[in-house]
mmCIF file of C-alpha atoms and ligand atoms in Angstrom:
data_model
loop_
_atom_site.group_PDB
_atom_site.id
_atom_site.type_symbol
_atom_site.label_atom_id
_atom_site.label_comp_id
_atom_site.label_asym_id
_atom_site.label_seq_id
_atom_site.Cartn_x
_atom_site.Cartn_y
_atom_site.Cartn_z
ATOM 1 C CA MET A 1368 -0.060 0.095 0.053
ATOM 2 C CA SER A 1369 1.404 3.460 -0.967
ATOM 3 C CA VAL A 1370 1.198 6.245 1.658
ATOM 4 C CA LEU A 1371 0.876 8.661 -1.202
ATOM 5 C CA ASP A 1372 -2.609 9.456 -2.668
ATOM 6 C CA GLU A 1373 -3.435 9.632 -6.413
ATOM 7 C CA ALA A 1374 -2.282 13.273 -6.461
ATOM 8 C CA GLY A 1375 1.005 12.141 -4.868
ATOM 9 C CA GLN A 1376 0.263 13.858 -1.599
ATOM 10 C CA ALA A 1377 0.900 12.218 1.832
ATOM 11 C CA GLY A 1378 -2.171 10.093 2.779
ATOM 12 C CA VAL A 1379 -3.696 8.398 5.769
ATOM 13 C CA VAL A 1380 -2.023 5.182 7.532
ATOM 14 C CA ARG A 1381 -2.961 2.852 10.300
ATOM 15 C CA PRO A 1382 -0.855 0.439 12.242
ATOM 16 C CA TYR A 1383 0.014 -2.946 10.874
ATOM 17 C CA GLY A 1384 0.074 -6.203 12.860
ATOM 18 C CA ASP A 1385 -1.114 -9.187 10.972
ATOM 19 C CA THR A 1386 -2.596 -7.672 7.914
ATOM 20 C CA THR A 1387 -2.319 -4.138 6.317
ATOM 21 C CA GLY A 1388 -4.138 -1.448 8.125
ATOM 22 C CA ASP A 1389 -5.502 -3.919 10.900
ATOM 23 C CA GLY A 1390 -4.708 -1.131 13.530
ATOM 24 C CA MET A 1391 -2.686 -3.678 15.752
ATOM 25 C CA VAL A 1392 -0.138 -2.148 18.267
ATOM 26 C CA GLN A 1393 1.916 -3.220 21.081
ATOM 27 C CA LEU A 1394 2.471 -1.262 24.336
ATOM 28 C CA SER A 1395 4.624 -1.723 27.257
ATOM 29 C CA PHE A 1396 4.520 -0.390 30.957
ATOM 30 C CA THR A 1397 5.003 -1.051 34.551
ATOM 31 C CA LEU A 1398 2.251 -1.055 37.223
ATOM 32 C CA PRO A 1399 2.886 -0.598 40.967
ATOM 33 C CA VAL A 1400 0.664 -3.840 41.635
ATOM 34 C CA PRO A 1401 2.103 -7.115 42.778
ATOM 35 C CA PRO A 1402 2.063 -9.789 40.061
ATOM 36 C CA GLY A 1403 -1.400 -11.711 39.654
ATOM 37 C CA PRO A 1404 -4.836 -11.538 38.338
ATOM 38 C CA LEU A 1405 -5.565 -8.160 39.841
ATOM 39 C CA ALA A 1406 -2.414 -6.624 38.092
ATOM 40 C CA GLU A 1407 -3.334 -8.250 34.790
ATOM 41 C CA GLY A 1408 -6.887 -6.883 34.932
ATOM 42 C CA ALA A 1409 -5.472 -3.502 35.851
ATOM 43 C CA ALA A 1410 -3.148 -3.574 32.950
ATOM 44 C CA GLN A 1411 -6.188 -4.398 30.572
ATOM 45 C CA GLN A 1412 -8.307 -1.581 31.824
ATOM 46 C CA LEU A 1413 -5.465 0.860 31.371
ATOM 47 C CA ALA A 1414 -5.120 -0.279 27.801
ATOM 48 C CA ARG A 1415 -8.676 -0.231 27.014
ATOM 49 C CA LYS A 1416 -8.869 3.401 28.399
ATOM 50 C CA MET A 1417 -6.048 4.275 26.083
ATOM 51 C CA GLY A 1418 -8.054 3.249 23.205
ATOM 52 C CA LEU A 1419 -7.018 -0.458 22.554
ATOM 53 C CA ASP A 1420 -10.040 -2.809 21.772
ATOM 54 C CA PRO A 1421 -9.531 -5.563 22.116
ATOM 55 C CA ALA A 1422 -6.634 -5.384 24.597
ATOM 56 C CA MET A 1423 -4.738 -8.526 25.370
ATOM 57 C CA VAL A 1424 -2.111 -8.885 27.972
ATOM 58 C CA VAL A 1425 0.427 -10.999 26.183
ATOM 59 C CA HIS A 1426 3.277 -10.747 28.684
ATOM 60 C CA ALA A 1427 3.349 -10.037 32.414
ATOM 61 C CA LYS A 1428 6.678 -10.251 34.447
ATOM 62 C CA PRO A 1429 7.364 -9.517 38.150
ATOM 63 C CA VAL A 1430 9.627 -6.581 38.833
ATOM 64 C CA GLY A 1431 10.428 -7.189 42.611
ATOM 65 C CA PRO A 1432 7.376 -8.083 44.908
ATOM 66 C CA ASP A 1433 5.345 -4.988 44.292
ATOM 67 C CA PHE A 1434 5.687 -4.273 40.643
ATOM 68 C CA THR A 1435 4.606 -5.941 37.368
ATOM 69 C CA PHE A 1436 5.873 -5.142 33.845
ATOM 70 C CA PHE A 1437 3.449 -5.756 30.962
ATOM 71 C CA VAL A 1438 3.319 -6.105 27.209
ATOM 72 C CA VAL A 1439 -0.211 -5.447 25.905
ATOM 73 C CA TYR A 1440 -1.322 -6.202 22.118
ATOM 74 C CA GLY A 1441 -4.447 -4.751 20.646
ATOM 75 C CA ARG A 1442 -6.162 -2.761 18.132
ATOM 76 C CA VAL A 1443 -6.676 0.908 17.859
ATOM 77 C CA ARG A 1444 -9.045 2.770 15.404
ATOM 78 C CA HIS A 1445 -6.924 5.977 15.147
ATOM 79 C CA LEU A 1446 -5.639 7.129 11.844
ATOM 80 C CA VAL A 1447 -2.447 8.992 11.061
ATOM 81 C CA ASN A 1448 -2.611 11.770 8.421
ATOM 82 C CA LEU A 1449 0.870 12.125 7.057
ATOM 83 C CA SER A 1450 0.296 15.567 5.796
ATOM 84 C CA ASP A 1451 -0.253 16.797 9.370
ATOM 85 C CA VAL A 1452 3.279 15.456 10.532
ATOM 86 C CA GLN A 1453 5.555 18.262 11.403
ATOM 87 C CA ILE A 1454 9.428 17.544 10.510
ATOM 88 C CA THR A 1455 12.237 19.724 11.584
ATOM 89 C CA GLU A 1456 14.429 20.064 8.389
ATOM 90 C CA ARG A 1457 18.166 20.371 8.496
ATOM 91 C CA GLU A 1458 18.732 24.076 7.628
ATOM 92 C CA TYR A 1459 22.464 23.743 6.686
ATOM 93 C CA PRO A 1460 24.293 21.540 4.123
ATOM 94 C CA LEU A 1461 26.122 18.283 5.030
ATOM 95 C CA LEU A 1462 29.886 18.790 4.358
ATOM 96 C CA ASN A 1463 32.651 16.215 4.106
ATOM 97 C CA ALA A 1464 35.887 16.509 6.074
ATOM 98 C CA ARG A 1465 37.756 18.600 3.455
ATOM 99 C CA GLU A 1466 34.926 21.079 3.184
ATOM 100 C CA ILE A 1467 34.717 21.498 6.877
ATOM 101 C CA ASN A 1468 38.447 21.907 7.372
ATOM 102 C CA ALA A 1469 38.230 24.559 4.520
ATOM 103 C CA GLU A 1470 35.223 26.291 6.181
ATOM 104 C CA VAL A 1471 36.962 26.436 9.598
ATOM 105 C CA ARG A 1472 39.939 28.277 7.826
ATOM 106 C CA ARG A 1473 37.859 30.706 6.087
ATOM 107 C CA VAL A 1474 35.501 31.424 8.957
ATOM 108 C CA LEU A 1475 38.119 31.429 12.029
ATOM 109 C CA ARG A 1476 41.619 31.699 10.309
ATOM 110 C CA ARG A 1477 42.718 29.294 13.057
ATOM 111 C CA ARG A 1478 41.635 25.820 14.487
ATOM 112 C CA MET A 1479 38.247 25.555 15.976
ATOM 113 C CA VAL A 1480 38.219 24.534 19.617
ATOM 114 C CA VAL A 1481 35.489 22.086 20.720
ATOM 115 C CA LEU A 1482 34.989 21.018 24.348
ATOM 116 C CA GLY A 1483 32.892 18.061 25.173
ATOM 117 C CA ALA A 1484 31.506 16.466 28.329
ATOM 118 C CA CYS A 1485 28.747 14.588 30.055
ATOM 119 C CA ILE A 1486 27.357 16.946 32.924
ATOM 120 C CA GLY A 1487 25.615 16.210 36.189
ATOM 121 C CA THR A 1488 25.792 12.485 37.458
ATOM 122 C CA ASP A 1489 25.657 11.056 33.866
ATOM 123 C CA ALA A 1490 28.286 8.579 33.231
ATOM 124 C CA HIS A 1491 27.010 7.453 29.587
ATOM 125 C CA THR A 1492 30.023 8.673 27.725
ATOM 126 C CA VAL A 1493 29.433 6.388 24.578
ATOM 127 C CA GLY A 1494 27.449 8.901 22.707
ATOM 128 C CA ILE A 1495 29.671 12.001 23.121
ATOM 129 C CA ASP A 1496 32.688 9.752 22.248
ATOM 130 C CA ALA A 1497 30.817 8.472 19.168
ATOM 131 C CA ILE A 1498 30.831 12.209 18.153
ATOM 132 C CA LEU A 1499 34.353 13.245 19.195
ATOM 133 C CA ASN A 1500 36.555 10.401 19.203
ATOM 134 C CA VAL A 1501 38.572 9.647 16.051
ATOM 135 C CA LYS A 1502 36.918 6.151 15.800
ATOM 136 C CA GLY A 1503 33.560 7.897 15.362
ATOM 137 C CA PHE A 1504 30.240 6.278 14.492
ATOM 138 C CA ALA A 1505 28.212 4.686 11.794
ATOM 139 C CA GLY A 1506 31.174 4.541 9.514
ATOM 140 C CA GLU A 1507 32.266 8.177 10.014
ATOM 141 C CA LYS A 1508 35.329 9.478 11.803
ATOM 142 C CA GLY A 1509 34.712 11.769 14.770
ATOM 143 C CA LEU A 1510 35.590 15.364 15.124
ATOM 144 C CA GLU A 1511 39.111 14.552 16.439
ATOM 145 C CA TYR A 1512 39.763 13.340 12.913
ATOM 146 C CA TYR A 1513 39.294 16.826 11.350
ATOM 147 C CA ARG A 1514 42.733 18.745 11.057
ATOM 148 C CA GLU A 1515 41.220 21.979 11.666
ATOM 149 C CA VAL A 1516 39.401 20.901 14.867
ATOM 150 C CA ARG A 1517 40.899 20.727 18.447
ATOM 151 C CA VAL A 1518 38.915 18.510 20.691
ATOM 152 C CA VAL A 1519 38.982 18.559 24.341
ATOM 153 C CA ASN A 1520 36.924 15.738 25.806
ATOM 154 C CA LEU A 1521 36.298 15.920 29.503
ATOM 155 C CA GLY A 1522 34.554 12.771 29.834
ATOM 156 C CA ALA A 1523 31.615 11.918 32.580
ATOM 157 C CA GLN A 1524 30.261 13.711 35.489
ATOM 158 C CA VAL A 1525 31.507 17.136 34.969
ATOM 159 C CA PHE A 1526 30.329 19.838 37.196
ATOM 160 C CA VAL A 1527 28.837 22.863 35.299
ATOM 161 C CA PRO A 1528 31.089 25.486 36.984
ATOM 162 C CA ASP A 1529 34.024 23.328 35.873
ATOM 163 C CA LEU A 1530 32.755 23.180 32.343
ATOM 164 C CA VAL A 1531 32.368 27.015 32.231
ATOM 165 C CA ARG A 1532 35.838 27.442 33.688
ATOM 166 C CA ARG A 1533 37.350 25.005 31.214
ATOM 167 C CA ALA A 1534 35.575 26.565 28.236
ATOM 168 C CA ARG A 1535 36.977 29.942 29.136
ATOM 169 C CA ALA A 1536 40.551 28.578 29.637
ATOM 170 C CA GLU A 1537 40.502 26.590 26.345
ATOM 171 C CA LYS A 1538 38.809 29.620 24.458
ATOM 172 C CA ALA A 1539 36.122 27.078 23.261
ATOM 173 C CA ASP A 1540 34.322 27.969 20.198
ATOM 174 C CA ALA A 1541 31.725 25.353 20.933
ATOM 175 C CA VAL A 1542 30.733 23.315 23.949
ATOM 176 C CA LEU A 1543 28.919 19.862 23.229
ATOM 177 C CA VAL A 1544 27.313 18.245 26.306
ATOM 178 C CA SER A 1545 25.755 14.844 26.374
ATOM 179 C CA GLN A 1546 22.774 13.701 28.487
ATOM 180 C CA VAL A 1547 21.559 10.095 28.267
ATOM 181 C CA VAL A 1548 19.840 9.711 31.756
ATOM 182 C CA THR A 1549 16.315 11.103 31.758
ATOM 183 C CA GLN A 1550 14.996 10.047 34.998
ATOM 184 C CA LYS A 1551 12.976 12.874 36.401
ATOM 185 C CA ASP A 1552 13.893 15.125 33.364
ATOM 186 C CA ALA A 1553 17.436 15.108 34.575
ATOM 187 C CA HIS A 1554 18.593 15.826 31.138
ATOM 188 C CA LEU A 1555 16.352 18.849 30.680
ATOM 189 C CA HIS A 1556 17.237 20.232 34.227
ATOM 190 C CA ASN A 1557 20.844 19.907 33.822
ATOM 191 C CA THR A 1558 20.861 21.498 30.272
ATOM 192 C CA GLU A 1559 18.878 24.516 31.732
ATOM 193 C CA GLU A 1560 21.439 24.773 34.480
ATOM 194 C CA MET A 1561 24.348 24.628 32.043
ATOM 195 C CA SER A 1562 22.951 27.158 29.556
ATOM 196 C CA ALA A 1563 22.036 29.732 32.452
ATOM 197 C CA ALA A 1564 25.588 29.331 33.833
ATOM 198 C CA PHE A 1565 27.234 30.192 30.493
ATOM 199 C CA ARG A 1566 24.904 33.196 29.968
ATOM 200 C CA GLU A 1567 25.585 34.399 33.404
ATOM 201 C CA ALA A 1568 29.414 33.940 33.195
ATOM 202 C CA MET A 1569 30.039 35.115 29.413
ATOM 203 C CA GLY A 1570 26.778 36.741 28.091
ATOM 204 C CA GLU A 1571 26.990 37.245 24.324
ATOM 205 C CA ARG A 1572 30.654 35.981 24.350
ATOM 206 C CA ARG A 1573 29.507 32.490 25.219
ATOM 207 C CA PRO A 1574 30.536 29.656 23.016
ATOM 208 C CA LEU A 1575 27.906 27.851 20.889
ATOM 209 C CA LEU A 1576 26.040 25.486 23.091
ATOM 210 C CA VAL A 1577 25.122 22.134 21.794
ATOM 211 C CA VAL A 1578 23.426 19.363 23.647
ATOM 212 C CA GLY A 1579 22.570 15.677 22.501
ATOM 213 C CA GLY A 1580 21.143 12.361 23.625
ATOM 214 C CA PRO A 1581 18.722 9.747 22.704
ATOM 215 C CA ARG A 1582 15.561 11.267 24.319
ATOM 216 C CA PHE A 1583 15.995 14.901 23.350
ATOM 217 C CA ASP A 1584 13.659 16.661 20.838
ATOM 218 C CA PRO A 1585 15.561 18.960 18.362
ATOM 219 C CA ALA A 1586 12.645 21.373 18.658
ATOM 220 C CA GLN A 1587 13.574 21.980 22.413
ATOM 221 C CA ALA A 1588 16.636 24.206 21.697
ATOM 222 C CA THR A 1589 15.152 27.530 22.453
ATOM 223 C CA ALA A 1590 13.397 26.427 25.535
ATOM 224 C CA LEU A 1591 16.566 24.963 26.923
ATOM 225 C CA GLY A 1592 18.747 28.058 26.143
ATOM 226 C CA VAL A 1593 20.944 26.110 23.909
ATOM 227 C CA ASP A 1594 21.983 26.825 20.077
ATOM 228 C CA ARG A 1595 21.143 23.257 18.940
ATOM 229 C CA VAL A 1596 19.876 19.867 20.163
ATOM 230 C CA PHE A 1597 20.744 16.505 18.590
ATOM 231 C CA GLY A 1598 18.887 13.256 19.015
ATOM 232 C CA LYS A 1599 19.305 9.686 18.474
ATOM 233 C CA GLY A 1600 21.344 8.547 15.433
ATOM 234 C CA THR A 1601 23.430 11.738 15.026
ATOM 235 C CA THR A 1602 26.725 11.375 13.176
ATOM 236 C CA PRO A 1603 29.692 13.328 13.567
ATOM 237 C CA SER A 1604 29.477 15.113 10.096
ATOM 238 C CA ASP A 1605 26.006 16.262 11.149
ATOM 239 C CA VAL A 1606 27.578 18.005 14.129
ATOM 240 C CA ALA A 1607 30.711 19.328 12.250
ATOM 241 C CA SER A 1608 28.494 20.819 9.430
ATOM 242 C CA TYR A 1609 26.316 22.429 11.870
ATOM 243 C CA LEU A 1610 29.301 24.013 13.843
ATOM 244 C CA VAL A 1611 30.917 25.609 10.843
ATOM 245 C CA HIS A 1612 27.468 26.805 9.641
ATOM 246 C CA ALA A 1613 26.544 28.471 12.945
ATOM 247 C CA LEU A 1614 30.159 29.918 13.521
ATOM 248 C CA ALA A 1615 29.913 31.544 9.937
ATOM 249 C CA ALA A 1616 26.651 33.028 10.912
ATOM 250 C CA ARG A 1617 27.794 34.426 14.060
ATOM 251 C CA LYS A 1618 30.847 35.945 12.413
ATOM 252 C CA GLY A 1619 28.649 37.189 9.546
ATOM 253 C CA LYS A 1620 30.536 35.069 7.087
ATOM 254 C CA SER A 1621 27.839 32.981 5.753
HETATM 255 C C1 B12 B 1702 26.070 1.358 27.970
HETATM 256 C C2 B12 B 1702 25.111 1.733 29.052
HETATM 257 C C3 B12 B 1702 25.418 1.915 30.300
HETATM 258 C C4 B12 B 1702 26.923 1.959 30.591
HETATM 259 C C5 B12 B 1702 27.668 3.188 30.074
HETATM 260 C C6 B12 B 1702 29.051 3.025 29.896
HETATM 261 C C7 B12 B 1702 29.598 4.347 29.069
HETATM 262 N N1 B12 B 1702 30.983 4.585 29.401
HETATM 263 O O1 B12 B 1702 28.925 5.048 28.511
HETATM 264 C C8 B12 B 1702 26.967 1.751 32.186
HETATM 265 C C9 B12 B 1702 26.845 0.193 32.576
HETATM 266 C C10 B12 B 1702 28.031 2.475 33.139
HETATM 267 C C11 B12 B 1702 25.549 2.329 32.462
HETATM 268 C C12 B12 B 1702 25.192 2.747 33.731
HETATM 269 C C13 B12 B 1702 23.818 3.178 34.154
HETATM 270 N N2 B12 B 1702 22.683 3.193 33.259
HETATM 271 CO CO1 B12 B 1702 22.837 2.768 31.404
HETATM 272 N N3 B12 B 1702 22.749 2.347 29.591
HETATM 273 C C14 B12 B 1702 23.646 1.856 28.709
HETATM 274 C C15 B12 B 1702 22.904 1.588 27.268
HETATM 275 C C16 B12 B 1702 22.949 -0.030 27.463
HETATM 276 C C17 B12 B 1702 23.456 1.951 25.992
HETATM 277 C C18 B12 B 1702 23.771 3.435 25.931
HETATM 278 C C19 B12 B 1702 24.684 3.648 24.742
HETATM 279 O O2 B12 B 1702 25.911 3.593 24.969
HETATM 280 N N4 B12 B 1702 24.218 3.854 23.654
HETATM 281 C C20 B12 B 1702 25.088 4.100 22.349
HETATM 282 C C21 B12 B 1702 25.218 5.511 21.977
HETATM 283 C C22 B12 B 1702 26.197 5.580 20.634
HETATM 284 O O3 B12 B 1702 23.933 5.995 21.665
HETATM 285 P P1 B12 B 1702 23.409 7.462 22.470
HETATM 286 O O4 B12 B 1702 23.983 7.570 23.659
HETATM 287 O O5 B12 B 1702 21.994 7.645 22.155
HETATM 288 O O6 B12 B 1702 24.237 8.531 21.561
HETATM 289 C C23 B12 B 1702 23.898 9.032 20.242
HETATM 290 C C24 B12 B 1702 22.956 9.977 20.126
HETATM 291 O O7 B12 B 1702 22.099 10.126 21.169
HETATM 292 C C25 B12 B 1702 23.802 11.446 19.991
HETATM 293 N N5 B12 B 1702 24.467 11.956 21.167
HETATM 294 C C26 B12 B 1702 24.530 11.395 22.461
HETATM 295 N N6 B12 B 1702 25.090 12.470 23.199
HETATM 296 C C27 B12 B 1702 25.447 13.506 22.322
HETATM 297 C C28 B12 B 1702 26.035 14.642 22.703
HETATM 298 C C29 B12 B 1702 26.143 15.575 21.510
HETATM 299 C C30 B12 B 1702 26.837 16.945 21.929
HETATM 300 C C31 B12 B 1702 25.644 15.404 20.386
HETATM 301 C C32 B12 B 1702 25.773 16.379 19.319
HETATM 302 C C33 B12 B 1702 25.019 14.053 19.966
HETATM 303 C C34 B12 B 1702 24.893 13.153 20.991
HETATM 304 O O8 B12 B 1702 24.943 10.870 19.057
HETATM 305 C C35 B12 B 1702 25.259 9.565 19.533
HETATM 306 C C36 B12 B 1702 25.347 8.825 18.316
HETATM 307 O O9 B12 B 1702 24.422 8.786 17.374
HETATM 308 C C37 B12 B 1702 21.454 2.113 27.570
HETATM 309 C C38 B12 B 1702 20.419 1.498 26.931
HETATM 310 C C39 B12 B 1702 20.306 1.724 25.324
HETATM 311 N N7 B12 B 1702 20.110 0.759 24.546
HETATM 312 O O10 B12 B 1702 20.263 2.941 24.933
HETATM 313 C C40 B12 B 1702 21.347 2.227 29.044
HETATM 314 C C41 B12 B 1702 20.578 3.237 29.874
HETATM 315 C C42 B12 B 1702 20.859 4.687 29.010
HETATM 316 N N8 B12 B 1702 21.104 3.164 31.114
HETATM 317 C C43 B12 B 1702 20.011 3.502 32.023
HETATM 318 C C44 B12 B 1702 20.319 3.513 33.418
HETATM 319 C C45 B12 B 1702 19.157 3.483 34.300
HETATM 320 C C46 B12 B 1702 21.653 3.342 34.017
HETATM 321 C C47 B12 B 1702 21.922 3.380 35.392
HETATM 322 C C48 B12 B 1702 21.288 4.414 36.324
HETATM 323 C C49 B12 B 1702 21.734 1.872 35.996
HETATM 324 C C50 B12 B 1702 22.073 1.794 37.427
HETATM 325 N N9 B12 B 1702 20.917 1.583 38.075
HETATM 326 O O11 B12 B 1702 23.070 1.854 37.903
HETATM 327 C C51 B12 B 1702 23.479 3.569 35.365
HETATM 328 C C52 B12 B 1702 23.744 5.180 35.503
HETATM 329 C C53 B12 B 1702 25.164 5.498 35.588
HETATM 330 C C54 B12 B 1702 25.326 6.955 35.505
HETATM 331 N N10 B12 B 1702 25.813 7.669 36.623
HETATM 332 O O12 B12 B 1702 25.084 7.532 34.540
HETATM 333 C C55 B12 B 1702 18.871 3.826 31.343
HETATM 334 C C56 B12 B 1702 18.380 5.288 31.445
HETATM 335 C C57 B12 B 1702 16.927 5.251 31.789
HETATM 336 C C58 B12 B 1702 16.474 6.715 31.945
HETATM 337 N N11 B12 B 1702 15.175 6.842 31.721
HETATM 338 O O13 B12 B 1702 17.051 7.648 32.109
HETATM 339 C C59 B12 B 1702 19.036 3.048 29.990
HETATM 340 C C60 B12 B 1702 18.121 3.686 28.897
HETATM 341 C C61 B12 B 1702 18.677 1.644 29.996
HETATM 342 C C62 B12 B 1702 17.129 1.328 30.456
HETATM 343 N N12 B12 B 1702 16.434 1.175 29.418
HETATM 344 O O14 B12 B 1702 16.812 1.415 31.636
HETATM 345 N N13 B12 B 1702 24.765 2.348 31.389
#
């Protein structure tokens, strides 16, 4: 089935389970109820209230004595109108390593300094390392590979005041922060604390502030006080291309 209608416009789709358009979805959640028939009935009630009909509890597993984890399978009647879907388009061109090095020379006339860290209590360094380390990610080399980029990677659990101090000392053009843990919205609170600290310490002279992690929404940048947000699947060249684009705009050399 094509998702385009006869005029080539985006059409209407439904979820697919066993047969096209049958509306079948799978949902997982945990309830604070000990495992047993009461918990399973509660899971089914929740799923029905969320619009699944029928709602089948296909998996229930104890999580300690007081909680149960569920997978529920069922049918929804909702339709998705693809022409109503909002997408954030990339507003800069994707450049290769040679083009990025040339842009850095043209815009800055020196090497670009990039400072990276995981802040707060977050110890998940694999994401920031994927962007910065020479070994890179998804077949692309990281920012350390670019001749005109100097990378300072501070690693995990960096305190915001230390990050600001180091950004000043290194004369960083961009600060790249990773946040993977999202419990109690820690990623959002830590990012707000970080951007506020840079605004207070450096005002308009602050470096470009970029955050990334799997649960961020790129549309959140302004609300979080940063220049750019990158989500899951980001590659080093996405980030390097953005940095030269944003620095050129800042210097009036677009
Ligand atoms: C590996 C791992 C660990 C390792 C981390 C090792 C290390 N050195 O990083 C260890 C074992 C230490 C660990 C510990 C914990 N972990 Co852990 N961990 C994971 C795991 C399995 C994979 C994460 C990963 O490496 N992904 C691969 C990288 C490449 O992907 P990524 O981080 O998304 O990065 C990409 C993009 O997001 C983006 N990106 C990321 N950062 C940045 C930054 C910038 C600037 C940019 C531009 C882009 C960018 O680019 C990257 C490449 O595309 C995830 C589950 C999962 N499958 O994701 C859980 C997970 C993240 N961990 C979790 C938890 C709960 C923990 C612990 C609290 C467990 C515990 N009770 O002790 C501790 C916390 C430790 C701490 N203080 O932070 C939860 C988080 C849940 C939540 N809601 O927050 C997860 C989701 C597992 C789960 N389902 O419960 N963990």
